[in-house]
CSV table of C-alpha atoms and ligand atoms in Angstrom, one decimal:
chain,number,residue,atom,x,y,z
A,130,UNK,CA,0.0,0.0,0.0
A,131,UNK,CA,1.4,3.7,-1.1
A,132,UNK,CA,1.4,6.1,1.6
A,133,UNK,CA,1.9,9.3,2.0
A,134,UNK,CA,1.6,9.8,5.6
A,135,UNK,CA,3.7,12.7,6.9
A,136,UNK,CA,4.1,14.2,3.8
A,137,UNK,CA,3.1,17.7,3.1
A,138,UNK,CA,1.5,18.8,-0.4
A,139,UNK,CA,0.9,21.7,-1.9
A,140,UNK,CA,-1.8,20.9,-4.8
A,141,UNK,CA,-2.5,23.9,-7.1
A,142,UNK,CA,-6.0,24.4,-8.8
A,143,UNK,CA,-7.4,22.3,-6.7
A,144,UNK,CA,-10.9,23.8,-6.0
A,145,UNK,CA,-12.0,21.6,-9.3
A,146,UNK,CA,-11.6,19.4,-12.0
A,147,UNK,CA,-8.7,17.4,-12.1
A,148,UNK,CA,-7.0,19.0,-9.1
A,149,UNK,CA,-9.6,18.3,-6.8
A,150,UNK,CA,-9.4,14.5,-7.3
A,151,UNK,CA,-5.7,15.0,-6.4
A,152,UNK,CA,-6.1,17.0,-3.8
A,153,UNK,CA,-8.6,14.3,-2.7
A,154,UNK,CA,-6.5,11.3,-3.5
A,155,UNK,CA,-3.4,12.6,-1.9
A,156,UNK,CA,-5.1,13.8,1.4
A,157,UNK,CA,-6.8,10.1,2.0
A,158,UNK,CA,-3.3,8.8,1.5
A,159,UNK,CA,-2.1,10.5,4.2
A,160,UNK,CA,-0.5,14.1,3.2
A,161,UNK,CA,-1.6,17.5,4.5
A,162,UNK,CA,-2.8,20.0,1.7
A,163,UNK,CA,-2.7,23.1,1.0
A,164,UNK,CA,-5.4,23.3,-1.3
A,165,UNK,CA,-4.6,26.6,-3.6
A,166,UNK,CA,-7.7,27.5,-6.2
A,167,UNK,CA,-8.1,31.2,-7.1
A,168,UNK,CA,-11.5,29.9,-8.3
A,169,UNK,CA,-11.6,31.9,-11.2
A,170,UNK,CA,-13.6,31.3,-14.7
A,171,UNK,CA,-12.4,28.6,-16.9
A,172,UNK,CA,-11.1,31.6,-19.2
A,173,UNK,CA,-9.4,33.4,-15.9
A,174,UNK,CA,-11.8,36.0,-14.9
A,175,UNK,CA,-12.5,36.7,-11.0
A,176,UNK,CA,-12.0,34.9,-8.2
A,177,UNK,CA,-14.1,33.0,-5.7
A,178,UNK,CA,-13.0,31.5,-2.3
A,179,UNK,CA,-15.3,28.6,-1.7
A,180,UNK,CA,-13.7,26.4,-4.7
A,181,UNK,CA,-10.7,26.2,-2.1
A,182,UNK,CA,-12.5,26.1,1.1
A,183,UNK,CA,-15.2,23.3,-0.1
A,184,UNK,CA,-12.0,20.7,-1.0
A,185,UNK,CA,-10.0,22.2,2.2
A,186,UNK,CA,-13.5,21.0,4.8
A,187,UNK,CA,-13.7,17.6,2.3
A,188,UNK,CA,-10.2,16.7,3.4
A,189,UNK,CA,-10.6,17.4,6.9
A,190,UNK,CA,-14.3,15.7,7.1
A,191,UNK,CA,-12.3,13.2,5.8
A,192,UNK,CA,-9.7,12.5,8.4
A,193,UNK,CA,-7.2,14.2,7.0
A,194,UNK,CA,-5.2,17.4,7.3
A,195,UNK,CA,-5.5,20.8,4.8
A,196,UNK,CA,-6.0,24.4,4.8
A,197,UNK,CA,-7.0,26.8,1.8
A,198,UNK,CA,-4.8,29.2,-0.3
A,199,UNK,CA,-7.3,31.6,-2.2
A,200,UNK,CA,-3.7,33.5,-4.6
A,201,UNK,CA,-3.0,33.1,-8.1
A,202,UNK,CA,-0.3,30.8,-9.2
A,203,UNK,CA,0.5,33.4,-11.6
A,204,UNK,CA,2.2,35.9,-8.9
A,205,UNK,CA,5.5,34.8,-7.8
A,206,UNK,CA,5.2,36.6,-4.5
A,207,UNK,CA,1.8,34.5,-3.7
A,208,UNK,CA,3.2,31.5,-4.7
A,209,UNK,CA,6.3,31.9,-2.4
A,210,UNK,CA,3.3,32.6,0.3
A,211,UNK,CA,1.6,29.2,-0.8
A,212,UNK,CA,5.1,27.4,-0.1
A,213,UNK,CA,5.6,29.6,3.4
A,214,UNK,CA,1.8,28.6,4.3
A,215,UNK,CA,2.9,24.9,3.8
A,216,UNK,CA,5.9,24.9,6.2
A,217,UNK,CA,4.1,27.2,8.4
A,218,UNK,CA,1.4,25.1,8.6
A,219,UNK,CA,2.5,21.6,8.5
A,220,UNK,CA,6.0,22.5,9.2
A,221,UNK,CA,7.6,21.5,6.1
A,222,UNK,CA,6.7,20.8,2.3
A,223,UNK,CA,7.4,17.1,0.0
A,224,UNK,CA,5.3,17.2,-3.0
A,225,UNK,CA,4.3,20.4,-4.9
A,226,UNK,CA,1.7,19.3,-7.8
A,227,UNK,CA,1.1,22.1,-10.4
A,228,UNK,CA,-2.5,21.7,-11.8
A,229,UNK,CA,-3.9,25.2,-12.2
A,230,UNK,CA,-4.9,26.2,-15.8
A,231,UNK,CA,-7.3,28.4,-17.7
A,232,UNK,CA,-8.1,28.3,-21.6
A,233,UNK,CA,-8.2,31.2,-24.3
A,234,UNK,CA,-8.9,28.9,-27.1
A,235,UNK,CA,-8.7,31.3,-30.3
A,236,UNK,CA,-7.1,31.0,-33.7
A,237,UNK,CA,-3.6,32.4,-34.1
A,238,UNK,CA,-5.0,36.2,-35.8
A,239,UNK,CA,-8.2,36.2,-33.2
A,240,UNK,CA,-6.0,36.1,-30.0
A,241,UNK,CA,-5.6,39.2,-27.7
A,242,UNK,CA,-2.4,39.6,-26.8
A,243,UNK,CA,-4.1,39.6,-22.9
A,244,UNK,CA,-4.7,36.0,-24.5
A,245,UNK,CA,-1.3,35.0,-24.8
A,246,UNK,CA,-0.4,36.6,-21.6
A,247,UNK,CA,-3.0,35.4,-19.3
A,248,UNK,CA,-2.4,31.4,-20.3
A,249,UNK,CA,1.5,31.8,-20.4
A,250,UNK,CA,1.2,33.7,-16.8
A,251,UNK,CA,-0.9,31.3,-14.9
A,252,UNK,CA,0.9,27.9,-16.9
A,253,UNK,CA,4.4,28.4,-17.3
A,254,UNK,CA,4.4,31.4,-14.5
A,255,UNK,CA,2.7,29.4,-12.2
A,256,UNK,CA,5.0,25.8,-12.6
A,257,UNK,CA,8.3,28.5,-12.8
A,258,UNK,CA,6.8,30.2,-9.5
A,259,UNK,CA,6.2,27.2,-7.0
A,260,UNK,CA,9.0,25.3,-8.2
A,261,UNK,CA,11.5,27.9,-7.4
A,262,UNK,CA,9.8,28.8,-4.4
A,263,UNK,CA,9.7,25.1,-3.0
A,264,UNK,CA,13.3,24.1,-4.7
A,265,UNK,CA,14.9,26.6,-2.3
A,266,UNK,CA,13.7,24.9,0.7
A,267,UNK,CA,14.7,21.5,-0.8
A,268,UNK,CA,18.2,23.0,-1.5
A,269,UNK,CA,19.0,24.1,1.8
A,270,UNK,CA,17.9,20.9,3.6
A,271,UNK,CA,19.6,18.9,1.1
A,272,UNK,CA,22.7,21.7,2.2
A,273,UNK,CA,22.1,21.4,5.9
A,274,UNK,CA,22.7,17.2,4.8
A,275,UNK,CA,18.9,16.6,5.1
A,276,UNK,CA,17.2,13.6,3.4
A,277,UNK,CA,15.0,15.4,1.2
A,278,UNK,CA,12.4,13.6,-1.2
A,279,UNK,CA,10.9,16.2,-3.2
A,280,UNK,CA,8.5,15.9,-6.0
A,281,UNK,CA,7.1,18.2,-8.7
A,282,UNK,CA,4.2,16.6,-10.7
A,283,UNK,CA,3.3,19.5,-13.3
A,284,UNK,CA,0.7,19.2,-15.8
A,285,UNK,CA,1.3,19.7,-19.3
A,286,UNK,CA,-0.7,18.9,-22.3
A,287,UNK,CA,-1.2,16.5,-25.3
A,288,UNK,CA,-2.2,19.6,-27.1
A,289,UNK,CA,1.5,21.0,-25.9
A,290,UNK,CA,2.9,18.0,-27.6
A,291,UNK,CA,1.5,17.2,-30.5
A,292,UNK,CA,-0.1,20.2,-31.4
A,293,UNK,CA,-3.9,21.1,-31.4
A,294,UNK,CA,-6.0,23.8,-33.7
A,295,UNK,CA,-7.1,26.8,-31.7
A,296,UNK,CA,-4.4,26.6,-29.0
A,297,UNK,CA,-1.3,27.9,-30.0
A,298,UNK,CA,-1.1,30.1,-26.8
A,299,UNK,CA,-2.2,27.1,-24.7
A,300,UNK,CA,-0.1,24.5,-26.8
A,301,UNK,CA,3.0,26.8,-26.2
A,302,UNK,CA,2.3,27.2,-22.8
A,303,UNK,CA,1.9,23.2,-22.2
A,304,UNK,CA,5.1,22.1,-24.0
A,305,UNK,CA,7.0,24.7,-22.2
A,306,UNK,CA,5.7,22.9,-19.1
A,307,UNK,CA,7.4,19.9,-20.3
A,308,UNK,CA,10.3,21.6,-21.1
A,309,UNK,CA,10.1,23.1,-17.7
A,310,UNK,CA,10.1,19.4,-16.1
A,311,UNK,CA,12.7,18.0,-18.3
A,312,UNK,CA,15.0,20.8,-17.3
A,313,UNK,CA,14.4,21.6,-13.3
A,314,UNK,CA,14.6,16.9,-13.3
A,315,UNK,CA,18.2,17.6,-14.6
A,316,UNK,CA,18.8,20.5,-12.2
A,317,UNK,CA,17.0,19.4,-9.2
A,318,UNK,CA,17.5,15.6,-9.3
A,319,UNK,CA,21.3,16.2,-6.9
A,320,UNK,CA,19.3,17.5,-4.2
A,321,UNK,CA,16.8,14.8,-4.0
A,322,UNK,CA,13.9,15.6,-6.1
A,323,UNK,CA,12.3,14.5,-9.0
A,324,UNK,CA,9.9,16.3,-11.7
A,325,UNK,CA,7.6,14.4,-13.7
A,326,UNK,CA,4.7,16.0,-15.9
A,327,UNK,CA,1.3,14.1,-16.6
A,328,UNK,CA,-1.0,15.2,-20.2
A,329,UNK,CA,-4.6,14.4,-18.9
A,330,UNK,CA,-7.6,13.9,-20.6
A,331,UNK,CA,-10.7,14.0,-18.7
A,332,UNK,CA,-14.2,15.7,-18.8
A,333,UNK,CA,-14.2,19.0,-16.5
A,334,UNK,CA,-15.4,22.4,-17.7
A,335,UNK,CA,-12.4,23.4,-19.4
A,336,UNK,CA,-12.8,20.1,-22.0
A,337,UNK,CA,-15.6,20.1,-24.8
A,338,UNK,CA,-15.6,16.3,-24.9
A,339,UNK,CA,-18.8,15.2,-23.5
A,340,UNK,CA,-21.4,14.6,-23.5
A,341,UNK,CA,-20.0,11.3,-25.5
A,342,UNK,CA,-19.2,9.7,-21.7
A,343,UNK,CA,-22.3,11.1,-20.3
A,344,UNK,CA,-21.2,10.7,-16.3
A,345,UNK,CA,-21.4,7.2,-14.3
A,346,UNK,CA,-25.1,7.5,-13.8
A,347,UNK,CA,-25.3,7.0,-17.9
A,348,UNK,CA,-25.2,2.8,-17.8
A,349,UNK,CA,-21.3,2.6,-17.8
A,350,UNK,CA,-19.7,0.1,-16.0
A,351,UNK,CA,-17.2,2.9,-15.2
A,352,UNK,CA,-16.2,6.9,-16.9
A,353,UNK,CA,-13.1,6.4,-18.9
A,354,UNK,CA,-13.2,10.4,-18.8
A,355,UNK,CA,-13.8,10.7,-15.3
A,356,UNK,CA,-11.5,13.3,-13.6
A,357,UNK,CA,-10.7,10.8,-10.8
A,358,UNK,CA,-8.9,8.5,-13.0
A,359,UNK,CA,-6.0,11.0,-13.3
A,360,UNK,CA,-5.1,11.5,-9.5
A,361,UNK,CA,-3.5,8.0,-8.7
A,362,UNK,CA,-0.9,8.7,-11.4
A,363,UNK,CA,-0.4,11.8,-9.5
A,364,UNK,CA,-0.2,10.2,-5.9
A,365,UNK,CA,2.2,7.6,-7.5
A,366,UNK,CA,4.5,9.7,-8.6
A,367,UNK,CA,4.6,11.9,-5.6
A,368,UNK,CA,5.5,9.0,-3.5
A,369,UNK,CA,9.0,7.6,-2.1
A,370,UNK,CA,8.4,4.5,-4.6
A,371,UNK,CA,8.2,6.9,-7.6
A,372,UNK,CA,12.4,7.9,-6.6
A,373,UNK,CA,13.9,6.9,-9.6
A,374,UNK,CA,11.5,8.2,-11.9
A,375,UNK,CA,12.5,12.2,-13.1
A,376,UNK,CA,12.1,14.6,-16.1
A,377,UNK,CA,8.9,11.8,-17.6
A,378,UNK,CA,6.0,13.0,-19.1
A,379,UNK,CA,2.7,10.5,-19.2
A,380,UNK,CA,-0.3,11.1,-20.7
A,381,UNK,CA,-3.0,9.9,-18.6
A,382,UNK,CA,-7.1,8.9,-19.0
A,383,UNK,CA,-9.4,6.4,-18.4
A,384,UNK,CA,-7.5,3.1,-17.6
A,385,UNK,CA,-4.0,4.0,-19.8
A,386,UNK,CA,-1.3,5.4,-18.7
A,387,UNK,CA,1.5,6.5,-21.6
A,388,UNK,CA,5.0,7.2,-21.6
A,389,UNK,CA,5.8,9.8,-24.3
A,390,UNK,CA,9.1,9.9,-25.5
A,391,UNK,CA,10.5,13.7,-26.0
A,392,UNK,CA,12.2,15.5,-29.3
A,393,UNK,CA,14.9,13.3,-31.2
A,394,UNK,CA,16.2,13.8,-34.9
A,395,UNK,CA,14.6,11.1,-36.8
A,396,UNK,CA,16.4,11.9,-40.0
A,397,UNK,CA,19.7,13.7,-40.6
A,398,UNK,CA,21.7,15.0,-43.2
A,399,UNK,CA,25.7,15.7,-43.1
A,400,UNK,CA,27.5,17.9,-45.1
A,401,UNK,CA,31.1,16.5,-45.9
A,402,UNK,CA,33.2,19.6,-46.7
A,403,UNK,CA,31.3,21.8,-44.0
A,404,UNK,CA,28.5,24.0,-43.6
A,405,UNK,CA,25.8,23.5,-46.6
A,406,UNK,CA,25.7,25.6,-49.0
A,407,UNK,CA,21.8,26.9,-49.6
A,408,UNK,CA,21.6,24.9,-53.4
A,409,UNK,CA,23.4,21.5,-51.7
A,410,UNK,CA,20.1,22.0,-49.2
A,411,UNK,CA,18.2,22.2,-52.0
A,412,UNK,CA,19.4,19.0,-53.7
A,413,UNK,CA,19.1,16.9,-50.7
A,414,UNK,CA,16.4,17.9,-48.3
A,415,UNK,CA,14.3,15.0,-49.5
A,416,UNK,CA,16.5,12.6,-47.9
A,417,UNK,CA,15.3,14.1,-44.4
A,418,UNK,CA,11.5,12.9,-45.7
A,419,UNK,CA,12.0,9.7,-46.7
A,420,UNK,CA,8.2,9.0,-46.8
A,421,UNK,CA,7.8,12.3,-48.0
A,422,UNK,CA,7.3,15.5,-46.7
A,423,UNK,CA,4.3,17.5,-45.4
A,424,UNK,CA,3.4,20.1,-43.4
A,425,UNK,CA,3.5,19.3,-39.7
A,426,UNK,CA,0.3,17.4,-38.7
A,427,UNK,CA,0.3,15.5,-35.7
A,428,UNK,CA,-1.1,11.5,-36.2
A,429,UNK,CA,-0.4,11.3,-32.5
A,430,UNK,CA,-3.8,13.3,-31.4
A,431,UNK,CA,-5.7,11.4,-33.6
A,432,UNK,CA,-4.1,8.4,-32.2
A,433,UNK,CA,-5.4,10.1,-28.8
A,434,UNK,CA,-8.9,10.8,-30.0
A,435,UNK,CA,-8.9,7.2,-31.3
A,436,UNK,CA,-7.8,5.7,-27.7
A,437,UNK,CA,-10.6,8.0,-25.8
A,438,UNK,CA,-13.2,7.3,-28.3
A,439,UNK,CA,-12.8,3.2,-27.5
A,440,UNK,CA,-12.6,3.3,-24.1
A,441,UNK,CA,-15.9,4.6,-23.5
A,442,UNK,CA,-17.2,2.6,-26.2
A,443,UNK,CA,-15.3,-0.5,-24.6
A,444,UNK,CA,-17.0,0.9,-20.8
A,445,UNK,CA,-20.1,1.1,-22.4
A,446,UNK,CA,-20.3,-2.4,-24.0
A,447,UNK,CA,-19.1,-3.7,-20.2
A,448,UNK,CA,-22.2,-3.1,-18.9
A,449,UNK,CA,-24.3,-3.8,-22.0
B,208,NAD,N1,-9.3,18.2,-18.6
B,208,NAD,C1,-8.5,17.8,-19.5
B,208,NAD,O1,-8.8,16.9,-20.4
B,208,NAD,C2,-7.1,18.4,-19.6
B,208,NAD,C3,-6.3,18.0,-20.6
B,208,NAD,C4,-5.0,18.4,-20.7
B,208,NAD,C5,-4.5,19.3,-19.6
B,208,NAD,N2,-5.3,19.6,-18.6
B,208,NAD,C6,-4.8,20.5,-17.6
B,208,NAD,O2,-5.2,20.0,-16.3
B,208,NAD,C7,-5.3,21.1,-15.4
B,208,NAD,C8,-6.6,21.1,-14.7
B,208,NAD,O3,-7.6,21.4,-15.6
B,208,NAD,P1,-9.2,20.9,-15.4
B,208,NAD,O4,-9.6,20.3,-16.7
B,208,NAD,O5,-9.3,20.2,-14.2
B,208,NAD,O6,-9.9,22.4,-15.4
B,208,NAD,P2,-10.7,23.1,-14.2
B,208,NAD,O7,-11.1,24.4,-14.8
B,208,NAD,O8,-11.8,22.2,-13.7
B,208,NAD,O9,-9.7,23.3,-13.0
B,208,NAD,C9,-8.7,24.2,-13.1
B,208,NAD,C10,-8.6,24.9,-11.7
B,208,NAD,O10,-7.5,25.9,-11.7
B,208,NAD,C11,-7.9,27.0,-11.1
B,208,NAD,N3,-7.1,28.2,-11.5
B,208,NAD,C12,-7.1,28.8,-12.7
B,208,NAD,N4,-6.2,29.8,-12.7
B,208,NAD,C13,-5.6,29.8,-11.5
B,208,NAD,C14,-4.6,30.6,-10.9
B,208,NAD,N5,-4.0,31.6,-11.6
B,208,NAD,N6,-4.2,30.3,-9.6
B,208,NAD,C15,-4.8,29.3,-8.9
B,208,NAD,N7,-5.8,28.5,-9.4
B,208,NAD,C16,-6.2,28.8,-10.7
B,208,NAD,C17,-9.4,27.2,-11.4
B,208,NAD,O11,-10.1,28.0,-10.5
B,208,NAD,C18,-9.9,25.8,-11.5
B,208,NAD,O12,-10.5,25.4,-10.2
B,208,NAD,C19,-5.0,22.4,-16.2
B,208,NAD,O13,-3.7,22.7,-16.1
B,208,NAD,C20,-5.3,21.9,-17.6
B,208,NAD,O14,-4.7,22.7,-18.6
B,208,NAD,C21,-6.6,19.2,-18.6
């Protein structure tokens, strides 16, 4: 059994959706939260307390330990206050899982530029914010010859990956997430922590995928796109049996868990008498297309589609 008893978690977003169930999920396993939701609309407008607060009194009715943080990821100085709350409260911090997001879905010549901003801010800002401010605790325990066992679980995108119409700002913003994971993995890994990423899929209001799953009450044996399907992924990885895993990036839904492999040159060219000359380019760029080139599409979100589209149909026919 995976526990996470005396461990102290900082779970960001988590008033709904997909942060909630990991708020949830980590809390029953034994960590104290801080539950952080600015409760905000799904495009980032406003705030509301109660998001936070309901999740904060469900972990506590619970049996377990959390308190709310009501700030925006998107503020360095808050997020440093969301890391302070942690140690202040449960004296310490292990596990800091970056989940907060919002969506300005617009094509490239329709965005604002408050679009860009906004989804740049609150997704890379808010992984670049918390990491830093709970990586400096975790260096200078792991200076004062602590054990340390930190673990970032971030939350980047297939749409960040693979690409996806409508989201360049929000496709940028997720694979700079991963990039962010690969990079603080190589940097952080010394002092005792690991960074892994997840790519959910699961219906919440910031997905148009339903109503294809319907919910649970629908006839299905179980919801493939059920947000709770995502969190034990999450509790896995933040746990002292995840240690060797860093700098990963998993898609996530349903029953399936992925590994994606990152960037690597699947065709190369070499000059022999040094750099290319713009006509030798010209001669031989088909060699770097040997099934011939196109325009970058991405097969893998179809593949994606194709993978959600039979696991409902394969939950539906289990109860059928
Ligand atoms: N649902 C999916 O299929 C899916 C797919 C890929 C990635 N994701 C990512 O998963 C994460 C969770 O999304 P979700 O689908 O559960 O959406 P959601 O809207 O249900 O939850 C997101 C939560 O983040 C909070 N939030 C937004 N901006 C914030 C800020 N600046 N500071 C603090 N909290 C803030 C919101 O109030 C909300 O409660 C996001 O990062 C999203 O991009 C979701």
């Amino acid at each position: 059994m995976v526990s996470l008893a005396g461990k102290v978690a900082l779970v960001t977003g988590a008033g709904r959706g997909i942060g909630r169930e990991e708020a949830l999920l980590l809390g029953r396993l034994g960590a104290s939260i801080v539950v952080n939701d600015l409760g905000g609309s799904g495009e980032g407008a406003g705030a509301d307390a109660r998001p936070a607060q309901l999740v904060t009194e469900e972990i506590i009715r619970g049996g377990g330990a959390a308190v709310a943080n009501h700030d925006s990821v998107a503020d360095p100085a808050a997020s440093d206050a969301m890391v302070a709350q942690a140690i202040e409260a449960f004296g310490g911090i292990d596990i800091v899982v970056n989940n907060a997001g919002v969506l300005r879905d617009r094509m490239i010549f329709n965005l604002t530029p408050e679009d860009i901003d906004i989804v740049l801010k609150v997704h890379v800002g808010g992984a670049f914010n918390t990491i830093r401010a709970a990586s400096r605790w975790w260096r200078k325990l792991a200076k004062d010859g602590r054990e340390v066992t930190g673990r970032v679980i971030n939350t980047s995108s297939v749409s960040g990956l693979f690409g996806n119409i409508g989201q360049t700002n929000y496709g940028a913003a997720k694979a700079a997430v991963a990039a962010i994971t690969q990079i603080a993995a190589m940097e952080l890994g010394r002092y005792g922590v690991t960074v892994n990423a997840i790519c959910p899929t699961a219906r919440t209001r910031l997905t148009t995928i339903g109503p294809v799953g319907g919910s649970d009450g629908d006839g299905r044996a179980w919801d493939p796109l059920a947000p709770t399907n995502v969190a034990p992924l999450v509790a896995f990885l933040a746990s002292d049996e995840a240690s060797e895993i860093s700098g990963q990036v998993f898609g996530v839904f349903g029953g399936q868990i992925s590994l994606f492999e990152p960037w690597h040159a699947s065709a190369e060219i070499r000059s022999s008498t040094g750099p290319f000359e713009v006509c030798d380019i010209a001669a031989r760029w088909r060699e770097l297309f040997p099934g011939g080139a196109s325009s970058f599409a991405a097969p893998e979100m179809a593949r994606v589609r194709d993978d959600v589209a039979a696991a409902l149909a394969s939950a539906a026919t289990a109860t059928s």
